[in-house]
Amino acid sequence: MKCVIIDDEPLAIDVLMEYCQKLDFIELEETFTNPLEAISVIKEKK
């Protein structure tokens, strides 16, 4: 499963990234602090 992390706190992103690395079925695509940027990239990658 592909996923992205969207959060305004870098520490929270780090914690979530570490968690995703422990799960074999999660493929972290990108991380974002700006939700509008995330939406734009997600729409491009459809």
Tab-separated table of C-alpha atoms in Angstrom:
chain	number	residue	atom	x	y	z
A	1	MET	CA	0.000	0.000	0.000
A	2	LYS	CA	1.352	3.397	-0.952
A	3	CYS	CA	0.936	6.289	1.457
A	4	VAL	CA	1.911	9.884	2.125
A	5	ILE	CA	2.342	11.675	5.427
A	6	ILE	CA	0.825	15.126	5.836
A	7	ASP	CA	1.509	16.894	9.107
A	8	ASP	CA	2.561	20.377	10.133
A	9	GLU	CA	4.947	19.128	12.810
A	10	PRO	CA	8.306	17.707	11.648
A	11	LEU	CA	8.639	15.584	14.795
A	12	ALA	CA	5.309	13.911	14.081
A	13	ILE	CA	6.437	13.223	10.514
A	14	ASP	CA	9.609	11.576	11.847
A	15	VAL	CA	7.612	9.341	14.190
A	16	LEU	CA	5.217	8.323	11.436
A	17	MET	CA	8.098	7.656	9.029
A	18	GLU	CA	9.732	5.323	11.554
A	19	TYR	CA	6.431	3.500	12.029
A	20	CYS	CA	5.949	3.111	8.275
A	21	GLN	CA	9.450	1.642	7.917
A	22	LYS	CA	8.497	-1.124	10.355
A	23	LEU	CA	5.512	-2.195	8.264
A	24	ASP	CA	6.357	-4.265	5.200
A	25	PHE	CA	3.066	-3.540	3.456
A	26	ILE	CA	3.417	0.280	3.638
A	27	GLU	CA	5.358	2.089	0.938
A	28	LEU	CA	5.911	5.692	1.963
A	29	GLU	CA	5.887	7.854	-1.153
A	30	GLU	CA	6.426	11.352	0.250
A	31	THR	CA	5.979	13.588	3.264
A	32	PHE	CA	4.429	17.044	3.354
A	33	THR	CA	3.929	19.874	5.804
A	34	ASN	CA	1.654	21.764	3.427
A	35	PRO	CA	-1.666	20.012	2.643
A	36	LEU	CA	-2.245	22.039	-0.511
A	37	GLU	CA	1.102	20.918	-1.914
A	38	ALA	CA	0.260	17.339	-0.979
A	39	ILE	CA	-3.055	17.460	-2.823
A	40	SER	CA	-1.357	18.820	-5.921
A	41	VAL	CA	1.263	16.055	-5.955
A	42	ILE	CA	-1.286	13.344	-5.209
A	43	LYS	CA	-3.447	14.484	-8.129
A	44	GLU	CA	-0.411	14.420	-10.457
A	45	LYS	CA	0.494	10.849	-9.486
A	46	LYS	CA	-2.938	9.290	-10.067
